[in-house]
Amino acid sequence: MNKKQSWAYSPAPESTGHITLKDQYDLFINGEFIPSTGGKYFDSINPATEGKIAKVAEATKADVDKAVKSARTAYEKIWSKMASKERGKYIYRIARLLQERAREFSVIESMDGGKPIRESRDVDVPLSAAHFFYYAGWADKLQYAFPGRSPKSLGVAGQIIPWNFPLLMAAWKLAPALATGNTLVLKPAETTPLTAMKLAEIIQEAELPPGVINIVTGAGETGRFLVNHSDINKIAFTGSTEVGKYIMKAVAGSGKKYTLELGGKAANIIFEDASVDQAVEGIINSIFFNQGHVCCAGSRLYVQEGIADQIISKLRKRMDTLVVGDPLDKNTDIGAINSIIQLDKIKMFVNMGKDEGGTIYQSSCNLPDKGYWFAPTIFTDVSQSNRIVQEEIFGPVLAIQTFRTVDEVITKANNTPYGLSGGIWTNKGSKIFKVSKEIRAGVIWANTFNKFDPGAPFGGYKESGIGSEGGVEGLRGYVELD
Ligand code: NAP
Ligand code: MG
């Protein structure tokens, strides 16, 4: 219970009785689960308990090679020759099976990554299924996606994903690549490989031809083998800007295509004419839910001067009511930080914010003794040049500044190396159009935040990436156009 609350919810834990997890997960290559040639395994743990969930195979260079060979054979012999409507049927099958097993996937996603069950149940899993449905529909309509041009598949794609939306990022990568006729090798993040391995079971159940999807687990090294493999036509990466830059250099001159979805430092802007309570709730949602482990999280807030005190006071009150704790409890707003490494990084940034002279306010919640946790935190009295205003923290930490004029806030919002997303809170449509046109970010939400749909493209400017995922645009990264 939060110290300032005089009431508490009764626990409402989601059952784990309906899930099946093996003690050990091997690599998924050519339609089968096979051990790594190196014989090494690593543990995937539950960050809310620090307990081990399963051991997972670490793919070697030889394993990645095997996975790429199997993808190449499947591409040449089966997938590229199959009628596109038949390819679509397989993708529909994956979507339906995922929907049928949605509860199981939600629970495993929350156990492996620490996110609240409400998020995995209401966002991650349904959006993942929706993504497969959406791109299944495109499989036999590709000629209409690019009027006057003929799209051709690329071949074998290597796909590398992060730990914040493990299943959803897998869906964002796999669905458009399959619909456009490519085969692939996917590498999940080291701390969250389990829903990808469960997806491998669905892929078997859907009777997808062996080798069309291969999944190699491991750490950054396994990702590097994939990036540097000579028989890959395309690298699709979601993760940090640092690794994104490494990938750009590694593939330069190789002829490999690439798309990169990288970091962000989104600005939320609240104007004096905004609906204050709606804006406060939107800010809470944009930075604190999902522990701030969201690339498009609104980690900078700009409030127009006249309402700054009111907004900050309301934010503090609302922060104190947030429930931090067991990710499997349906009342939980904020779950566990994904790993000890990420927790240390957040702590480092918060200490830096204090050293830089910021005024800190933290929610008065009690944190569980075991596991990795961080209380919702806001900083005021910060300036543009502070590192907590410039750099991506990837945790529940918000830096708040004020502004007077529209032009001033546009300049401040754009003053970052990133350009992934942003939010505007106002009751004036004209302001929404002016500001959203001048902010260099791939997605701008107005009077809402973090809304996603498979039909809407998502991608960043500047150091936030290259290319888009989602929508018709998401097909573009997987085809050559004649
Ligand atoms: P990360 O360290 O860049 O890792 C991302 C993936 O790349 C992981 O699978 C990682 O493996 C692998 N990897 C690490 N080093 C590699 C290398 N040298 N070559 C090839 N692969 C390598 O990022 P993260 O910390 O997991 O994820 C958080 C970041 O992702 C944040 O910056 C966030 O903004 C960004 N993100 C962006 C979007 C978007 O759409 N723009 C969406 C979600 C997240 P291991 O994890 O096993 O080490
Ligand atoms: Mg884990």
mmCIF file with all atom_site columns, C-alpha atoms in Angstrom, residues 5-109:
data_model
loop_
_atom_site.group_PDB
_atom_site.id
_atom_site.type_symbol
_atom_site.label_atom_id
_atom_site.label_alt_id
_atom_site.label_comp_id
_atom_site.label_asym_id
_atom_site.label_entity_id
_atom_site.label_seq_id
_atom_site.pdbx_PDB_ins_code
_atom_site.Cartn_x
_atom_site.Cartn_y
_atom_site.Cartn_z
_atom_site.occupancy
_atom_site.B_iso_or_equiv
_atom_site.pdbx_formal_charge
_atom_site.auth_seq_id
_atom_site.auth_comp_id
_atom_site.auth_asym_id
_atom_site.auth_atom_id
_atom_site.pdbx_PDB_model_num
ATOM 1   C CA . GLN A 1 5   ? -3.182 6.059   0.881   1.00 0.00 ? 5   GLN A CA 1
ATOM 2   C CA . SER A 1 6   ? -5.695 5.266   3.581   1.00 0.00 ? 6   SER A CA 1
ATOM 3   C CA . TRP A 1 7   ? -7.023 2.359   1.580   1.00 0.00 ? 7   TRP A CA 1
ATOM 4   C CA . ALA A 1 8   ? -5.673 -0.589  -0.362  1.00 0.00 ? 8   ALA A CA 1
ATOM 5   C CA . TYR A 1 9   ? -6.931 -2.889  -3.052  1.00 0.00 ? 9   TYR A CA 1
ATOM 6   C CA . SER A 1 10  ? -7.330 -6.544  -2.196  1.00 0.00 ? 10  SER A CA 1
ATOM 7   C CA . PRO A 1 11  ? -4.835 -8.602  -4.177  1.00 0.00 ? 11  PRO A CA 1
ATOM 8   C CA . ALA A 1 12  ? -6.169 -9.751  -7.556  1.00 0.00 ? 12  ALA A CA 1
ATOM 9   C CA . PRO A 1 13  ? -3.461 -12.036 -8.886  1.00 0.00 ? 13  PRO A CA 1
ATOM 10  C CA . GLU A 1 14  ? -3.818 -13.558 -12.350 1.00 0.00 ? 14  GLU A CA 1
ATOM 11  C CA . SER A 1 15  ? -3.623 -17.346 -12.226 1.00 0.00 ? 15  SER A CA 1
ATOM 12  C CA . THR A 1 16  ? -0.551 -19.097 -13.580 1.00 0.00 ? 16  THR A CA 1
ATOM 13  C CA . GLY A 1 17  ? -2.340 -22.455 -13.594 1.00 0.00 ? 17  GLY A CA 1
ATOM 14  C CA . HIS A 1 18  ? -3.145 -22.318 -17.305 1.00 0.00 ? 18  HIS A CA 1
ATOM 15  C CA . ILE A 1 19  ? 0.378  -21.753 -18.632 1.00 0.00 ? 19  ILE A CA 1
ATOM 16  C CA . THR A 1 20  ? 2.857  -24.316 -19.868 1.00 0.00 ? 20  THR A CA 1
ATOM 17  C CA . LEU A 1 21  ? 6.539  -23.579 -19.630 1.00 0.00 ? 21  LEU A CA 1
ATOM 18  C CA . LYS A 1 22  ? 9.408  -25.970 -20.188 1.00 0.00 ? 22  LYS A CA 1
ATOM 19  C CA . ASP A 1 23  ? 12.500 -25.915 -17.970 1.00 0.00 ? 23  ASP A CA 1
ATOM 20  C CA . GLN A 1 24  ? 14.676 -25.572 -21.038 1.00 0.00 ? 24  GLN A CA 1
ATOM 21  C CA . TYR A 1 25  ? 14.269 -23.858 -24.406 1.00 0.00 ? 25  TYR A CA 1
ATOM 22  C CA . ASP A 1 26  ? 16.442 -24.821 -27.364 1.00 0.00 ? 26  ASP A CA 1
ATOM 23  C CA . LEU A 1 27  ? 16.966 -22.960 -30.616 1.00 0.00 ? 27  LEU A CA 1
ATOM 24  C CA . PHE A 1 28  ? 14.163 -23.017 -33.179 1.00 0.00 ? 28  PHE A CA 1
ATOM 25  C CA . ILE A 1 29  ? 15.804 -23.877 -36.478 1.00 0.00 ? 29  ILE A CA 1
ATOM 26  C CA . ASN A 1 30  ? 14.244 -25.467 -39.556 1.00 0.00 ? 30  ASN A CA 1
ATOM 27  C CA . GLY A 1 31  ? 10.970 -26.078 -37.724 1.00 0.00 ? 31  GLY A CA 1
ATOM 28  C CA . GLU A 1 32  ? 12.547 -27.980 -34.808 1.00 0.00 ? 32  GLU A CA 1
ATOM 29  C CA . PHE A 1 33  ? 13.889 -27.238 -31.369 1.00 0.00 ? 33  PHE A CA 1
ATOM 30  C CA . ILE A 1 34  ? 17.583 -28.094 -31.383 1.00 0.00 ? 34  ILE A CA 1
ATOM 31  C CA . PRO A 1 35  ? 20.341 -27.625 -28.766 1.00 0.00 ? 35  PRO A CA 1
ATOM 32  C CA . SER A 1 36  ? 23.070 -25.082 -29.330 1.00 0.00 ? 36  SER A CA 1
ATOM 33  C CA . THR A 1 37  ? 26.301 -26.478 -30.790 1.00 0.00 ? 37  THR A CA 1
ATOM 34  C CA . GLY A 1 38  ? 28.187 -24.780 -27.957 1.00 0.00 ? 38  GLY A CA 1
ATOM 35  C CA . GLY A 1 39  ? 26.037 -26.543 -25.352 1.00 0.00 ? 39  GLY A CA 1
ATOM 36  C CA . LYS A 1 40  ? 25.673 -23.342 -23.332 1.00 0.00 ? 40  LYS A CA 1
ATOM 37  C CA . TYR A 1 41  ? 22.487 -22.123 -21.687 1.00 0.00 ? 41  TYR A CA 1
ATOM 38  C CA . PHE A 1 42  ? 21.581 -18.919 -19.870 1.00 0.00 ? 42  PHE A CA 1
ATOM 39  C CA . ASP A 1 43  ? 18.758 -18.312 -17.386 1.00 0.00 ? 43  ASP A CA 1
ATOM 40  C CA . SER A 1 44  ? 15.736 -16.173 -18.064 1.00 0.00 ? 44  SER A CA 1
ATOM 41  C CA . ILE A 1 45  ? 14.602 -14.833 -14.737 1.00 0.00 ? 45  ILE A CA 1
ATOM 42  C CA . ASN A 1 46  ? 11.489 -13.176 -13.405 1.00 0.00 ? 46  ASN A CA 1
ATOM 43  C CA . PRO A 1 47  ? 12.560 -9.631  -12.478 1.00 0.00 ? 47  PRO A CA 1
ATOM 44  C CA . ALA A 1 48  ? 9.773  -9.354  -9.887  1.00 0.00 ? 48  ALA A CA 1
ATOM 45  C CA . THR A 1 49  ? 11.084 -12.313 -7.867  1.00 0.00 ? 49  THR A CA 1
ATOM 46  C CA . GLU A 1 50  ? 14.657 -12.776 -9.149  1.00 0.00 ? 50  GLU A CA 1
ATOM 47  C CA . GLY A 1 51  ? 13.692 -16.456 -9.561  1.00 0.00 ? 51  GLY A CA 1
ATOM 48  C CA . LYS A 1 52  ? 14.778 -18.484 -12.598 1.00 0.00 ? 52  LYS A CA 1
ATOM 49  C CA . ILE A 1 53  ? 11.951 -19.311 -15.012 1.00 0.00 ? 53  ILE A CA 1
ATOM 50  C CA . ALA A 1 54  ? 13.751 -21.423 -17.615 1.00 0.00 ? 54  ALA A CA 1
ATOM 51  C CA . LYS A 1 55  ? 17.136 -21.976 -19.152 1.00 0.00 ? 55  LYS A CA 1
ATOM 52  C CA . VAL A 1 56  ? 17.574 -20.892 -22.728 1.00 0.00 ? 56  VAL A CA 1
ATOM 53  C CA . ALA A 1 57  ? 20.105 -21.955 -25.374 1.00 0.00 ? 57  ALA A CA 1
ATOM 54  C CA . GLU A 1 58  ? 22.859 -19.535 -26.359 1.00 0.00 ? 58  GLU A CA 1
ATOM 55  C CA . ALA A 1 59  ? 23.330 -19.634 -30.121 1.00 0.00 ? 59  ALA A CA 1
ATOM 56  C CA . THR A 1 60  ? 26.884 -19.777 -31.473 1.00 0.00 ? 60  THR A CA 1
ATOM 57  C CA . LYS A 1 61  ? 28.138 -18.557 -34.840 1.00 0.00 ? 61  LYS A CA 1
ATOM 58  C CA . ALA A 1 62  ? 27.635 -22.095 -36.201 1.00 0.00 ? 62  ALA A CA 1
ATOM 59  C CA . ASP A 1 63  ? 24.020 -22.076 -34.976 1.00 0.00 ? 63  ASP A CA 1
ATOM 60  C CA . VAL A 1 64  ? 23.316 -18.702 -36.582 1.00 0.00 ? 64  VAL A CA 1
ATOM 61  C CA . ASP A 1 65  ? 24.851 -20.064 -39.762 1.00 0.00 ? 65  ASP A CA 1
ATOM 62  C CA . LYS A 1 66  ? 22.561 -23.105 -39.597 1.00 0.00 ? 66  LYS A CA 1
ATOM 63  C CA . ALA A 1 67  ? 19.527 -20.832 -39.045 1.00 0.00 ? 67  ALA A CA 1
ATOM 64  C CA . VAL A 1 68  ? 20.441 -18.615 -42.017 1.00 0.00 ? 68  VAL A CA 1
ATOM 65  C CA . LYS A 1 69  ? 20.992 -21.674 -44.239 1.00 0.00 ? 69  LYS A CA 1
ATOM 66  C CA . SER A 1 70  ? 17.623 -23.076 -43.262 1.00 0.00 ? 70  SER A CA 1
ATOM 67  C CA . ALA A 1 71  ? 15.965 -19.699 -43.974 1.00 0.00 ? 71  ALA A CA 1
ATOM 68  C CA . ARG A 1 72  ? 17.730 -19.521 -47.365 1.00 0.00 ? 72  ARG A CA 1
ATOM 69  C CA . THR A 1 73  ? 16.608 -23.027 -48.373 1.00 0.00 ? 73  THR A CA 1
ATOM 70  C CA . ALA A 1 74  ? 13.037 -22.336 -47.254 1.00 0.00 ? 74  ALA A CA 1
ATOM 71  C CA . TYR A 1 75  ? 13.089 -19.075 -49.225 1.00 0.00 ? 75  TYR A CA 1
ATOM 72  C CA . GLU A 1 76  ? 14.375 -20.604 -52.442 1.00 0.00 ? 76  GLU A CA 1
ATOM 73  C CA . LYS A 1 77  ? 12.498 -23.879 -52.385 1.00 0.00 ? 77  LYS A CA 1
ATOM 74  C CA . ILE A 1 78  ? 9.168  -22.977 -50.776 1.00 0.00 ? 78  ILE A CA 1
ATOM 75  C CA . TRP A 1 79  ? 8.244  -19.507 -49.546 1.00 0.00 ? 79  TRP A CA 1
ATOM 76  C CA . SER A 1 80  ? 9.195  -17.381 -52.551 1.00 0.00 ? 80  SER A CA 1
ATOM 77  C CA . LYS A 1 81  ? 7.455  -19.839 -54.879 1.00 0.00 ? 81  LYS A CA 1
ATOM 78  C CA . MET A 1 82  ? 4.247  -20.148 -52.889 1.00 0.00 ? 82  MET A CA 1
ATOM 79  C CA . ALA A 1 83  ? 1.135  -18.297 -54.111 1.00 0.00 ? 83  ALA A CA 1
ATOM 80  C CA . SER A 1 84  ? 0.823  -15.145 -52.049 1.00 0.00 ? 84  SER A CA 1
ATOM 81  C CA . LYS A 1 85  ? -2.683 -15.976 -50.844 1.00 0.00 ? 85  LYS A CA 1
ATOM 82  C CA . GLU A 1 86  ? -1.342 -19.259 -49.432 1.00 0.00 ? 86  GLU A CA 1
ATOM 83  C CA . ARG A 1 87  ? 1.310  -17.305 -47.511 1.00 0.00 ? 87  ARG A CA 1
ATOM 84  C CA . GLY A 1 88  ? -1.486 -15.144 -46.156 1.00 0.00 ? 88  GLY A CA 1
ATOM 85  C CA . LYS A 1 89  ? -3.308 -18.207 -44.831 1.00 0.00 ? 89  LYS A CA 1
ATOM 86  C CA . TYR A 1 90  ? -0.337 -19.186 -42.679 1.00 0.00 ? 90  TYR A CA 1
ATOM 87  C CA . ILE A 1 91  ? -0.108 -15.680 -41.217 1.00 0.00 ? 91  ILE A CA 1
ATOM 88  C CA . TYR A 1 92  ? -3.847 -15.719 -40.414 1.00 0.00 ? 92  TYR A CA 1
ATOM 89  C CA . ARG A 1 93  ? -3.326 -19.063 -38.706 1.00 0.00 ? 93  ARG A CA 1
ATOM 90  C CA . ILE A 1 94  ? -0.564 -17.639 -36.490 1.00 0.00 ? 94  ILE A CA 1
ATOM 91  C CA . ALA A 1 95  ? -2.828 -14.683 -35.598 1.00 0.00 ? 95  ALA A CA 1
ATOM 92  C CA . ARG A 1 96  ? -5.722 -16.940 -34.626 1.00 0.00 ? 96  ARG A CA 1
ATOM 93  C CA . LEU A 1 97  ? -3.589 -19.303 -32.560 1.00 0.00 ? 97  LEU A CA 1
ATOM 94  C CA . LEU A 1 98  ? -2.105 -16.338 -30.728 1.00 0.00 ? 98  LEU A CA 1
ATOM 95  C CA . GLN A 1 99  ? -5.594 -15.061 -29.923 1.00 0.00 ? 99  GLN A CA 1
ATOM 96  C CA . GLU A 1 100 ? -6.642 -18.471 -28.658 1.00 0.00 ? 100 GLU A CA 1
ATOM 97  C CA . ARG A 1 101 ? -3.668 -18.568 -26.317 1.00 0.00 ? 101 ARG A CA 1
ATOM 98  C CA . ALA A 1 102 ? -3.757 -14.893 -25.375 1.00 0.00 ? 102 ALA A CA 1
ATOM 99  C CA . ARG A 1 103 ? -4.055 -15.476 -21.605 1.00 0.00 ? 103 ARG A CA 1
ATOM 100 C CA . GLU A 1 104 ? -1.094 -17.805 -21.526 1.00 0.00 ? 104 GLU A CA 1
ATOM 101 C CA . PHE A 1 105 ? 1.058  -15.405 -23.560 1.00 0.00 ? 105 PHE A CA 1
ATOM 102 C CA . SER A 1 106 ? 0.074  -12.451 -21.350 1.00 0.00 ? 106 SER A CA 1
ATOM 103 C CA . VAL A 1 107 ? 1.071  -14.210 -18.157 1.00 0.00 ? 107 VAL A CA 1
ATOM 104 C CA . ILE A 1 108 ? 4.400  -15.407 -19.563 1.00 0.00 ? 108 ILE A CA 1
ATOM 105 C CA . GLU A 1 109 ? 5.168  -11.934 -20.942 1.00 0.00 ? 109 GLU A CA 1
#
